[in-house]
mmCIF file of C-alpha atoms in Angstrom:
data_model
loop_
_atom_site.group_PDB
_atom_site.id
_atom_site.type_symbol
_atom_site.label_atom_id
_atom_site.label_comp_id
_atom_site.label_asym_id
_atom_site.label_seq_id
_atom_site.Cartn_x
_atom_site.Cartn_y
_atom_site.Cartn_z
ATOM 1 C CA MET A 1 -13.518 -15.217 16.077
ATOM 2 C CA LYS A 2 -13.068 -18.166 13.736
ATOM 3 C CA ILE A 3 -12.878 -17.130 10.090
ATOM 4 C CA THR A 4 -14.150 -19.335 7.292
ATOM 5 C CA VAL A 5 -13.629 -18.716 3.588
ATOM 6 C CA SER A 6 -16.425 -19.651 1.180
ATOM 7 C CA LYS A 7 -15.726 -21.921 -1.784
ATOM 8 C CA ASN A 8 -17.110 -19.134 -3.946
ATOM 9 C CA ILE A 9 -15.007 -16.338 -2.466
ATOM 10 C CA LYS A 10 -17.187 -13.582 -3.911
ATOM 11 C CA GLN A 11 -19.973 -14.721 -1.579
ATOM 12 C CA ASP A 12 -17.883 -13.401 1.326
ATOM 13 C CA PHE A 13 -18.018 -9.875 -0.101
ATOM 14 C CA PRO A 14 -21.364 -8.023 0.137
ATOM 15 C CA TRP A 15 -20.220 -5.579 -2.562
ATOM 16 C CA PHE A 16 -20.899 -8.127 -5.292
ATOM 17 C CA LYS A 17 -24.444 -8.738 -4.069
ATOM 18 C CA LYS A 18 -25.113 -5.013 -3.708
ATOM 19 C CA ASN A 19 -23.693 -4.238 -7.179
ATOM 20 C CA PRO A 20 -24.863 -7.007 -9.512
ATOM 21 C CA GLY A 21 -23.420 -6.868 -13.005
ATOM 22 C CA TRP A 22 -20.439 -4.734 -11.958
ATOM 23 C CA THR A 23 -16.806 -5.806 -12.365
ATOM 24 C CA TYR A 24 -14.352 -4.403 -9.814
ATOM 25 C CA LEU A 25 -10.815 -3.961 -11.179
ATOM 26 C CA ASP A 26 -9.416 -1.134 -9.038
ATOM 27 C CA ASN A 27 -7.851 -3.141 -6.241
ATOM 28 C CA SER A 28 -4.562 -1.243 -6.287
ATOM 29 C CA ALA A 29 -6.579 1.764 -5.130
ATOM 30 C CA THR A 30 -8.557 -0.109 -2.470
ATOM 31 C CA ALA A 31 -9.716 -3.657 -1.848
ATOM 32 C CA LEU A 32 -13.283 -4.738 -1.159
ATOM 33 C CA LYS A 33 -14.249 -5.743 2.389
ATOM 34 C CA PRO A 34 -15.453 -9.230 3.409
ATOM 35 C CA LYS A 35 -18.567 -9.517 5.555
ATOM 36 C CA CYS A 36 -16.532 -10.563 8.599
ATOM 37 C CA VAL A 37 -14.597 -7.253 8.495
ATOM 38 C CA ILE A 38 -17.781 -5.225 8.091
ATOM 39 C CA ASP A 39 -19.338 -7.146 10.997
ATOM 40 C CA SER A 40 -16.262 -6.410 13.101
ATOM 41 C CA ILE A 41 -16.651 -2.666 12.459
ATOM 42 C CA VAL A 42 -20.361 -2.759 13.282
ATOM 43 C CA ASN A 43 -19.700 -4.831 16.384
ATOM 44 C CA TYR A 44 -17.241 -2.246 17.680
ATOM 45 C CA TYR A 45 -19.815 0.545 17.447
ATOM 46 C CA GLU A 46 -22.671 -1.588 18.808
ATOM 47 C CA GLN A 47 -20.814 -3.328 21.631
ATOM 48 C CA TRP A 48 -17.844 -1.126 22.580
ATOM 49 C CA SER A 49 -17.982 2.361 21.017
ATOM 50 C CA ALA A 50 -15.584 3.885 23.517
ATOM 51 C CA ASN A 51 -12.010 5.140 23.509
ATOM 52 C CA PRO A 52 -9.107 2.972 24.615
ATOM 53 C CA HIS A 53 -6.518 4.174 27.185
ATOM 54 C CA ASN A 54 -9.235 3.998 29.852
ATOM 55 C CA SER A 55 -8.522 1.422 32.549
ATOM 56 C CA ASP A 56 -11.345 2.626 34.804
ATOM 57 C CA SER A 57 -13.773 0.009 33.492
ATOM 58 C CA GLN A 58 -13.463 -3.514 32.198
ATOM 59 C CA LEU A 59 -15.288 -2.610 28.980
ATOM 60 C CA THR A 60 -13.079 0.321 28.020
ATOM 61 C CA TYR A 61 -9.917 -1.521 29.004
ATOM 62 C CA HIS A 62 -10.912 -4.384 26.708
ATOM 63 C CA ILE A 63 -10.755 -2.028 23.714
ATOM 64 C CA SER A 64 -7.086 -1.416 24.480
ATOM 65 C CA GLU A 65 -6.603 -5.187 24.564
ATOM 66 C CA LEU A 66 -8.279 -5.605 21.157
ATOM 67 C CA ILE A 67 -6.059 -2.894 19.657
ATOM 68 C CA ASP A 68 -3.062 -4.696 21.117
ATOM 69 C CA VAL A 69 -4.208 -7.887 19.372
ATOM 70 C CA THR A 70 -4.119 -6.113 15.998
ATOM 71 C CA ARG A 71 -0.679 -4.724 16.770
ATOM 72 C CA SER A 72 0.535 -8.244 17.527
ATOM 73 C CA LYS A 73 -0.972 -9.710 14.356
ATOM 74 C CA LEU A 74 0.602 -7.044 12.162
ATOM 75 C CA ALA A 75 3.939 -7.595 13.874
ATOM 76 C CA LYS A 76 3.687 -11.323 13.192
ATOM 77 C CA LEU A 77 2.927 -10.701 9.503
ATOM 78 C CA ILE A 78 6.176 -8.805 8.989
ATOM 79 C CA ASN A 79 8.263 -10.497 11.720
ATOM 80 C CA ALA A 80 8.544 -7.445 13.953
ATOM 81 C CA ASN A 81 8.093 -6.785 17.655
ATOM 82 C CA LYS A 82 4.563 -5.579 18.431
ATOM 83 C CA ASN A 83 5.975 -2.465 20.110
ATOM 84 C CA GLU A 84 7.547 -1.479 16.782
ATOM 85 C CA ILE A 85 4.098 -1.092 15.142
ATOM 86 C CA ILE A 86 2.625 2.410 15.103
ATOM 87 C CA PHE A 87 -0.952 3.031 13.976
ATOM 88 C CA THR A 88 -1.547 5.958 11.609
ATOM 89 C CA SER A 89 -4.329 7.101 9.305
ATOM 90 C CA GLY A 90 -2.640 5.308 6.404
ATOM 91 C CA ALA A 91 0.613 4.877 4.500
ATOM 92 C CA THR A 92 0.594 8.576 3.571
ATOM 93 C CA GLU A 93 0.655 9.712 7.187
ATOM 94 C CA SER A 94 3.213 7.009 7.985
ATOM 95 C CA LEU A 95 5.618 8.364 5.364
ATOM 96 C CA ASN A 96 5.039 11.939 6.506
ATOM 97 C CA LEU A 97 5.749 10.838 10.063
ATOM 98 C CA VAL A 98 9.076 9.377 8.925
ATOM 99 C CA THR A 99 10.192 12.415 6.922
ATOM 100 C CA ASN A 100 9.095 14.941 9.538
ATOM 101 C CA GLY A 101 10.588 12.864 12.330
ATOM 102 C CA LEU A 102 13.922 12.479 10.564
ATOM 103 C CA ALA A 103 14.138 16.087 9.340
ATOM 104 C CA PRO A 104 16.175 17.465 12.289
ATOM 105 C CA GLN A 105 18.875 14.864 11.600
ATOM 106 C CA PHE A 106 19.500 15.976 8.002
ATOM 107 C CA LYS A 107 22.439 18.112 6.987
ATOM 108 C CA LYS A 108 23.138 19.926 3.743
ATOM 109 C CA GLU A 109 25.504 17.282 2.353
ATOM 110 C CA ASP A 110 23.127 14.348 3.037
ATOM 111 C CA GLU A 111 21.676 12.413 0.106
ATOM 112 C CA ILE A 112 18.241 10.830 -0.334
ATOM 113 C CA ILE A 113 17.782 8.152 -3.001
ATOM 114 C CA ILE A 114 14.314 7.546 -4.428
ATOM 115 C CA THR A 115 12.913 6.382 -7.777
ATOM 116 C CA SER A 116 10.732 8.103 -10.354
ATOM 117 C CA GLY A 117 8.204 5.276 -10.032
ATOM 118 C CA GLU A 118 7.082 6.274 -6.539
ATOM 119 C CA HIS A 119 3.521 7.048 -5.530
ATOM 120 C CA THR A 120 3.272 10.714 -4.541
ATOM 121 C CA SER A 121 2.942 9.628 -0.895
ATOM 122 C CA ASN A 122 6.535 8.398 -1.079
ATOM 123 C CA LEU A 123 7.688 11.238 -3.314
ATOM 124 C CA LEU A 124 6.361 14.578 -2.098
ATOM 125 C CA PRO A 125 7.502 14.215 1.546
ATOM 126 C CA TRP A 126 11.079 13.592 0.386
ATOM 127 C CA ILE A 127 10.965 16.483 -2.103
ATOM 128 C CA ALA A 128 9.738 18.761 0.689
ATOM 129 C CA LEU A 129 12.401 17.512 3.107
ATOM 130 C CA ALA A 130 15.178 18.041 0.553
ATOM 131 C CA LYS A 131 13.977 21.590 -0.111
ATOM 132 C CA VAL A 132 13.770 22.537 3.570
ATOM 133 C CA LYS A 133 17.074 20.940 4.599
ATOM 134 C CA HIS A 134 18.895 21.804 1.345
ATOM 135 C CA CYS A 135 20.083 18.230 0.967
ATOM 136 C CA LYS A 136 20.460 16.275 -2.257
ATOM 137 C CA LEU A 137 17.543 14.311 -3.746
ATOM 138 C CA ILE A 138 18.822 11.630 -6.129
ATOM 139 C CA TYR A 139 16.685 9.598 -8.534
ATOM 140 C CA ALA A 140 18.132 6.119 -8.938
ATOM 141 C CA ASN A 141 16.728 5.380 -12.381
ATOM 142 C CA ASN A 142 16.732 7.289 -15.632
ATOM 143 C CA PRO A 143 13.248 8.720 -16.212
ATOM 144 C CA ASP A 144 12.600 6.374 -19.164
ATOM 145 C CA GLU A 145 13.715 3.221 -17.334
ATOM 146 C CA ILE A 146 12.040 0.958 -14.795
ATOM 147 C CA PRO A 147 13.904 1.142 -11.463
ATOM 148 C CA THR A 148 16.121 -1.806 -10.538
ATOM 149 C CA GLU A 149 18.003 -2.837 -7.428
ATOM 150 C CA GLN A 150 21.357 -2.282 -9.114
ATOM 151 C CA ALA A 151 20.365 1.176 -10.337
ATOM 152 C CA ILE A 152 19.660 2.104 -6.725
ATOM 153 C CA ILE A 153 22.887 0.571 -5.398
ATOM 154 C CA LYS A 154 24.985 2.424 -8.007
ATOM 155 C CA LYS A 155 23.777 5.734 -6.556
ATOM 156 C CA VAL A 156 24.769 4.891 -2.975
ATOM 157 C CA THR A 157 27.664 6.835 -1.450
ATOM 158 C CA LYS A 158 28.998 7.512 2.026
ATOM 159 C CA LYS A 159 26.734 10.584 2.046
ATOM 160 C CA THR A 160 23.537 8.580 1.419
ATOM 161 C CA LYS A 161 21.265 8.901 4.431
ATOM 162 C CA VAL A 162 18.011 7.371 3.162
ATOM 163 C CA ILE A 163 16.875 5.016 0.417
ATOM 164 C CA ALA A 164 13.090 5.173 -0.006
ATOM 165 C CA PHE A 165 11.211 2.964 -2.449
ATOM 166 C CA ALA A 166 8.021 0.990 -3.036
ATOM 167 C CA ASN A 167 8.836 -2.686 -3.299
ATOM 168 C CA ILE A 168 5.907 -3.104 -5.690
ATOM 169 C CA SER A 169 4.859 -0.327 -8.052
ATOM 170 C CA ASN A 170 1.218 0.704 -7.866
ATOM 171 C CA LEU A 171 1.082 1.586 -11.575
ATOM 172 C CA ILE A 172 2.763 -1.288 -13.414
ATOM 173 C CA GLY A 173 3.587 -3.779 -10.666
ATOM 174 C CA TYR A 174 7.361 -4.090 -10.970
ATOM 175 C CA GLU A 175 9.056 -5.450 -7.833
ATOM 176 C CA LEU A 176 12.192 -4.309 -6.019
ATOM 177 C CA ASN A 177 13.977 -6.745 -3.715
ATOM 178 C CA ALA A 178 14.157 -4.954 -0.376
ATOM 179 C CA ALA A 179 16.558 -7.480 1.153
ATOM 180 C CA LEU A 180 19.032 -7.118 -1.711
ATOM 181 C CA ILE A 181 18.897 -3.316 -1.670
ATOM 182 C CA SER A 182 19.357 -3.158 2.092
ATOM 183 C CA GLN A 183 22.175 -5.695 2.200
ATOM 184 C CA GLN A 184 24.256 -4.105 -0.537
ATOM 185 C CA ALA A 185 23.555 -0.497 0.464
ATOM 186 C CA LYS A 186 24.498 -1.067 4.095
ATOM 187 C CA GLN A 187 27.751 -2.693 3.042
ATOM 188 C CA ILE A 188 28.672 0.642 1.494
ATOM 189 C CA ASN A 189 27.277 2.720 4.344
ATOM 190 C CA PRO A 190 25.944 0.874 7.432
ATOM 191 C CA LYS A 191 24.127 4.012 8.644
ATOM 192 C CA ILE A 192 21.809 4.186 5.619
ATOM 193 C CA LEU A 193 18.117 4.136 6.520
ATOM 194 C CA ILE A 194 15.910 1.857 4.408
ATOM 195 C CA VAL A 195 12.333 3.146 4.033
ATOM 196 C CA CYS A 196 10.047 0.642 2.314
ATOM 197 C CA ASP A 197 6.583 1.479 1.010
ATOM 198 C CA ALA A 198 4.931 -1.952 1.213
ATOM 199 C CA THR A 199 1.428 -0.633 0.548
ATOM 200 C CA GLN A 200 1.092 -2.648 -2.664
ATOM 201 C CA MET A 201 3.061 -5.703 -1.550
ATOM 202 C CA LEU A 202 1.479 -6.568 1.784
ATOM 203 C CA PRO A 203 -1.970 -7.380 0.356
ATOM 204 C CA HIS A 204 -0.358 -10.016 -1.859
ATOM 205 C CA LYS A 205 2.857 -11.207 -0.258
ATOM 206 C CA LEU A 206 4.456 -11.139 3.186
ATOM 207 C CA ILE A 207 7.754 -9.430 3.948
ATOM 208 C CA ASP A 208 10.237 -10.091 6.764
ATOM 209 C CA VAL A 209 11.550 -6.763 8.052
ATOM 210 C CA LYS A 210 14.319 -8.408 10.080
ATOM 211 C CA LYS A 211 15.575 -10.553 7.229
ATOM 212 C CA CYS A 212 15.407 -7.565 4.885
ATOM 213 C CA ASN A 213 16.971 -5.255 7.503
ATOM 214 C CA ILE A 214 14.357 -2.564 6.873
ATOM 215 C CA ASP A 215 14.339 0.463 9.168
ATOM 216 C CA PHE A 216 10.880 1.817 8.329
ATOM 217 C CA LEU A 217 7.985 0.118 6.529
ATOM 218 C CA VAL A 218 4.499 1.444 5.792
ATOM 219 C CA ALA A 219 1.183 -0.147 4.802
ATOM 220 C CA SER A 220 -2.549 0.633 4.689
ATOM 221 C CA ALA A 221 -5.425 -1.543 5.925
ATOM 222 C CA HIS A 222 -7.811 -0.693 3.103
ATOM 223 C CA LYS A 223 -5.519 -2.284 0.504
ATOM 224 C CA MET A 224 -5.773 -5.613 2.340
ATOM 225 C CA CYS A 225 -9.537 -5.863 2.929
ATOM 226 C CA GLY A 226 -9.525 -3.658 6.025
ATOM 227 C CA ALA A 227 -11.169 -0.333 6.794
ATOM 228 C CA THR A 228 -10.241 2.971 5.204
ATOM 229 C CA GLY A 229 -8.444 5.593 7.285
ATOM 230 C CA ILE A 230 -6.096 3.249 9.120
ATOM 231 C CA GLY A 231 -2.492 2.314 8.409
ATOM 232 C CA MET A 232 0.712 1.382 10.105
ATOM 233 C CA LEU A 233 4.335 2.359 10.371
ATOM 234 C CA TYR A 234 6.909 -0.211 11.356
ATOM 235 C CA MET A 235 9.862 1.533 12.964
ATOM 236 C CA LYS A 236 12.922 -0.205 14.396
ATOM 237 C CA ALA A 237 12.838 0.253 18.159
ATOM 238 C CA MET A 238 16.230 1.976 18.097
ATOM 239 C CA TYR A 239 14.694 5.004 16.345
ATOM 240 C CA PHE A 240 11.808 5.613 18.758
ATOM 241 C CA ASN A 241 13.796 8.047 20.885
ATOM 242 C CA GLN A 242 15.353 9.745 17.854
ATOM 243 C CA LEU A 243 12.192 10.795 15.999
ATOM 244 C CA HIS A 244 9.727 13.478 16.969
ATOM 245 C CA PRO A 245 6.025 12.651 16.623
ATOM 246 C CA LEU A 246 3.888 14.207 13.916
ATOM 247 C CA ARG A 247 0.862 14.706 16.204
ATOM 248 C CA LEU A 248 0.888 16.277 19.649
ATOM 249 C CA GLY A 249 -2.054 15.819 22.011
ATOM 250 C CA GLY A 250 -3.805 13.295 24.174
ATOM 251 C CA GLY A 251 -2.269 9.915 24.824
ATOM 252 C CA MET A 252 1.255 10.666 23.523
ATOM 253 C CA ASN A 253 2.600 12.436 26.606
ATOM 254 C CA ASN A 254 3.694 11.528 30.135
ATOM 255 C CA ASP A 255 4.432 14.594 32.261
ATOM 256 C CA VAL A 256 3.002 18.000 31.314
ATOM 257 C CA SER A 257 3.886 21.350 32.884
ATOM 258 C CA CYS A 258 3.059 24.919 31.926
ATOM 259 C CA ARG A 259 6.219 25.189 29.836
ATOM 260 C CA ASP A 260 7.164 21.647 28.854
ATOM 261 C CA PHE A 261 6.104 18.026 28.484
ATOM 262 C CA THR A 262 7.649 14.605 28.040
ATOM 263 C CA TYR A 263 6.777 11.966 25.466
ATOM 264 C CA ALA A 264 5.070 8.685 26.225
ATOM 265 C CA ASN A 265 7.027 5.520 25.567
ATOM 266 C CA GLY A 266 6.772 3.118 22.636
ATOM 267 C CA PRO A 267 4.085 3.465 19.940
ATOM 268 C CA ASP A 268 1.991 5.756 22.175
ATOM 269 C CA LYS A 269 4.497 8.541 21.485
ATOM 270 C CA PHE A 270 3.384 8.644 17.834
ATOM 271 C CA GLU A 271 -0.344 7.923 18.257
ATOM 272 C CA GLY A 272 -1.648 11.189 19.681
ATOM 273 C CA GLY A 273 -5.411 11.735 19.761
ATOM 274 C CA SER A 274 -8.331 9.345 19.659
ATOM 275 C CA PRO A 275 -7.453 6.329 17.511
ATOM 276 C CA HIS A 276 -9.551 4.877 14.724
ATOM 277 C CA SER A 277 -10.501 2.023 17.044
ATOM 278 C CA ALA A 278 -13.036 0.411 14.722
ATOM 279 C CA GLY A 279 -10.519 0.412 11.889
ATOM 280 C CA ILE A 280 -7.706 -0.968 14.020
ATOM 281 C CA ILE A 281 -9.787 -3.749 15.568
ATOM 282 C CA SER A 282 -11.332 -4.773 12.235
ATOM 283 C CA TRP A 283 -7.850 -4.910 10.661
ATOM 284 C CA ALA A 284 -7.194 -7.940 12.855
ATOM 285 C CA THR A 285 -10.248 -9.592 11.300
ATOM 286 C CA ALA A 286 -8.989 -8.770 7.803
ATOM 287 C CA ILE A 287 -5.643 -10.363 8.658
ATOM 288 C CA ASP A 288 -7.437 -13.448 10.005
ATOM 289 C CA TYR A 289 -9.401 -13.688 6.756
ATOM 290 C CA LEU A 290 -6.255 -13.447 4.604
ATOM 291 C CA ASN A 291 -4.505 -15.999 6.813
ATOM 292 C CA ALA A 292 -7.472 -18.373 6.508
ATOM 293 C CA LEU A 293 -7.418 -17.986 2.739
ATOM 294 C CA GLY A 294 -3.664 -18.591 2.668
ATOM 295 C CA TRP A 295 -0.945 -16.319 1.313
ATOM 296 C CA LYS A 296 0.452 -19.015 -0.963
ATOM 297 C CA LYS A 297 -2.992 -19.592 -2.431
ATOM 298 C CA ILE A 298 -3.449 -15.855 -3.007
ATOM 299 C CA HIS A 299 -0.117 -15.588 -4.803
ATOM 300 C CA GLN A 300 -0.648 -18.675 -6.968
ATOM 301 C CA HIS A 301 -4.116 -17.531 -8.023
ATOM 302 C CA GLU A 302 -2.840 -14.067 -8.914
ATOM 303 C CA LEU A 303 0.037 -15.494 -10.972
ATOM 304 C CA LYS A 304 -2.412 -17.534 -13.057
ATOM 305 C CA LEU A 305 -4.724 -14.545 -13.366
ATOM 306 C CA LYS A 306 -1.929 -12.252 -14.586
ATOM 307 C CA GLN A 307 -0.799 -14.805 -17.174
ATOM 308 C CA TYR A 308 -4.373 -15.115 -18.411
ATOM 309 C CA ILE A 309 -4.829 -11.332 -18.565
ATOM 310 C CA ASN A 310 -1.608 -10.875 -20.531
ATOM 311 C CA GLN A 311 -2.579 -13.606 -22.971
ATOM 312 C CA LYS A 312 -6.053 -12.196 -23.575
ATOM 313 C CA LEU A 313 -5.098 -8.527 -23.859
ATOM 314 C CA SER A 314 -2.111 -9.300 -26.087
ATOM 315 C CA SER A 315 -4.491 -10.872 -28.581
ATOM 316 C CA LEU A 316 -6.394 -7.597 -29.042
ATOM 317 C CA LYS A 317 -5.078 -5.579 -31.984
ATOM 318 C CA ASN A 318 -6.443 -2.319 -30.616
ATOM 319 C CA VAL A 319 -4.767 -2.684 -27.199
ATOM 320 C CA GLU A 320 -1.215 -1.671 -26.292
ATOM 321 C CA LEU A 321 -0.120 -3.647 -23.212
ATOM 322 C CA ILE A 322 2.420 -1.653 -21.206
ATOM 323 C CA ASN A 323 3.634 -4.090 -18.526
ATOM 324 C CA PRO A 324 3.451 -7.717 -19.739
ATOM 325 C CA GLN A 325 6.740 -8.497 -17.959
ATOM 326 C CA THR A 326 5.488 -7.977 -14.370
ATOM 327 C CA ILE A 327 3.952 -10.809 -12.345
ATOM 328 C CA TYR A 328 1.710 -8.933 -9.918
ATOM 329 C CA PRO A 329 -1.979 -8.575 -10.859
ATOM 330 C CA ILE A 330 -1.726 -5.028 -12.192
ATOM 331 C CA VAL A 331 -2.288 -4.430 -15.899
ATOM 332 C CA ALA A 332 -1.546 -1.104 -17.551
ATOM 333 C CA PHE A 333 -2.692 -0.636 -21.136
ATOM 334 C CA ASN A 334 -4.006 1.835 -23.678
ATOM 335 C CA VAL A 335 -6.385 1.562 -26.591
ATOM 336 C CA LYS A 336 -4.798 2.872 -29.779
ATOM 337 C CA GLY A 337 -5.949 6.348 -30.739
ATOM 338 C CA LEU A 338 -7.867 6.968 -27.514
ATOM 339 C CA HIS A 339 -7.100 8.829 -24.292
ATOM 340 C CA SER A 340 -6.825 6.606 -21.221
ATOM 341 C CA GLN A 341 -9.393 8.620 -19.283
ATOM 342 C CA ASP A 342 -11.905 8.319 -22.110
ATOM 343 C CA VAL A 343 -11.422 4.557 -22.202
ATOM 344 C CA ALA A 344 -11.748 4.251 -18.416
ATOM 345 C CA ASN A 345 -14.869 6.398 -18.492
ATOM 346 C CA TYR A 346 -16.332 4.199 -21.237
ATOM 347 C CA LEU A 347 -15.567 1.067 -19.207
ATOM 348 C CA GLY A 348 -17.200 2.700 -16.212
ATOM 349 C CA HIS A 349 -20.386 3.157 -18.225
ATOM 350 C CA LYS A 350 -20.142 -0.554 -18.999
ATOM 351 C CA LYS A 351 -19.971 -1.321 -15.257
ATOM 352 C CA ILE A 352 -16.249 -2.057 -15.202
ATOM 353 C CA ILE A 353 -14.320 -0.105 -12.567
ATOM 354 C CA VAL A 354 -10.701 0.689 -13.509
ATOM 355 C CA ARG A 355 -8.368 3.661 -13.082
ATOM 356 C CA SER A 356 -6.836 6.011 -15.647
ATOM 357 C CA GLY A 357 -3.871 8.380 -15.850
ATOM 358 C CA LEU A 358 -0.703 7.802 -13.824
ATOM 359 C CA SER A 359 -2.443 6.526 -10.667
ATOM 360 C CA CYS A 360 -0.532 8.981 -8.415
ATOM 361 C CA ALA A 361 2.844 7.817 -9.798
ATOM 362 C CA LYS A 362 3.204 11.272 -11.310
ATOM 363 C CA LEU A 363 6.772 10.907 -12.617
ATOM 364 C CA SER A 364 6.153 7.618 -14.454
ATOM 365 C CA ASP A 365 5.052 9.030 -17.802
ATOM 366 C CA LYS A 366 8.478 8.656 -19.423
ATOM 367 C CA MET A 367 8.889 5.217 -17.885
ATOM 368 C CA ILE A 368 5.688 3.905 -19.477
ATOM 369 C CA LYS A 369 6.278 6.120 -22.542
ATOM 370 C CA THR A 370 2.819 7.633 -22.483
ATOM 371 C CA ALA A 371 1.050 10.449 -20.643
ATOM 372 C CA GLY A 372 -1.318 8.016 -18.953
ATOM 373 C CA ALA A 373 -2.689 4.500 -18.996
ATOM 374 C CA VAL A 374 -5.746 2.488 -18.074
ATOM 375 C CA ARG A 375 -4.951 0.421 -14.989
ATOM 376 C CA ALA A 376 -6.899 -2.734 -14.235
ATOM 377 C CA SER A 377 -5.809 -4.230 -10.923
ATOM 378 C CA PHE A 378 -6.980 -7.592 -9.606
ATOM 379 C CA TYR A 379 -7.201 -9.363 -6.249
ATOM 380 C CA PHE A 380 -7.872 -12.908 -5.081
ATOM 381 C CA TYR A 381 -11.671 -12.579 -5.447
ATOM 382 C CA ASN A 382 -11.318 -11.721 -9.131
ATOM 383 C CA ASP A 383 -11.486 -14.591 -11.597
ATOM 384 C CA PHE A 384 -11.086 -15.459 -15.265
ATOM 385 C CA HIS A 385 -14.655 -14.328 -15.910
ATOM 386 C CA ASP A 386 -13.760 -10.794 -14.774
ATOM 387 C CA VAL A 387 -10.908 -10.802 -17.286
ATOM 388 C CA ASP A 388 -13.224 -12.060 -20.013
ATOM 389 C CA VAL A 389 -15.716 -9.263 -19.295
ATOM 390 C CA LEU A 390 -12.978 -6.654 -19.644
ATOM 391 C CA VAL A 391 -11.522 -8.219 -22.799
ATOM 392 C CA LYS A 392 -14.892 -8.614 -24.500
ATOM 393 C CA THR A 393 -15.789 -4.986 -23.762
ATOM 394 C CA LEU A 394 -12.464 -3.776 -25.162
ATOM 395 C CA GLN A 395 -12.841 -6.074 -28.165
ATOM 396 C CA ASN A 396 -16.166 -4.496 -29.058
ATOM 397 C CA LEU A 397 -15.015 -0.947 -28.377
ATOM 398 C CA LYS A 398 -15.295 1.542 -31.209
ATOM 399 C CA LYS A 399 -14.011 5.100 -31.180
ATOM 400 C CA GLU A 400 -17.480 6.524 -31.726
ATOM 401 C CA ASP A 401 -18.753 4.590 -28.680
ATOM 402 C CA VAL A 402 -16.131 6.208 -26.474
ATOM 403 C CA ILE A 403 -16.973 9.697 -27.729
ATOM 404 C CA LYS A 404 -20.626 9.172 -26.740
ATOM 405 C CA HIS A 405 -19.591 8.476 -23.139
ATOM 406 C CA VAL A 406 -17.109 11.318 -22.700
ATOM 407 C CA VAL A 407 -18.430 13.580 -19.952
#
């Protein structure tokens, strides 16, 4: 299907027509869906609506082919082999698959390096693994500091088994260079496993897993204009035989006896059960849309948008801007004298959708030096007008107005 992008990009997204007067600034949580993606989902249920893995008819076999197309397109995005792409329900399941799959390989003296800026999806599985295996969980950064590549490298020893990090923070948008971390860490210990949470990066910027020498990488479709409930895990082919699957059931086995069974080969081993076919197939359409728009164009637009946001919010005397130094279109701020949730709730009553608190980065409070923040996150369909709406609303905000809207 040929994808075209409208000159007025918002026209491609039915959400804006269905919600006139609303401003959507919660893109770090989930992105809106273009009409072509929605049509792809509907088309699956109207035209196909059957499970893959069935070669007994041309129609059902074609679903397997369409899923394979998505696998190939994802592999091309990150420069992987298509048979290294595993479909999951999202980045959360992908990370749980990694930690549960690796668990038998951990010994008491092994070390895991993470940062305090991680989303709970890339935090809790490692905490749980460390507790069960009695290994050492090491935080690279001091709690009141933003993580850096060098802070991570300084913690690496011969006992380090895993380094797990998000290469873009979901709360304040700082970036970690995966290639640099991997290169320097593996010089110290070539056996170190690099686990990269690219959930926030991949909607905005491509990453080359071979160049970066990443062992595991996770992402979610819904952050990049795809369906909810579908994600991926990139796993180097060399680890496929080493890890146990998270889900046992249909499709992930070869031979089954009364007392034993063998695993299927390749991605099938980790994709037990009926797949989210509509989500997988429509993810290919989302990728086509982003490709048609152009990754360079997305990045350039977001850079200009972030500069404009910083300039406008910095001019407001009642606003404390937390992350002016980051370049990705995530803005964390507070209004002086007011709780972040109260401000976000007030903005919601003004038809501006943002997020409040720590946005699942539960250990970041010392890093941002506050118990919570309002997060406004932008994507390529946002524009200067959206910023102006937010700024004008904050400019006119009075404490008594917020109190009226507290639920």
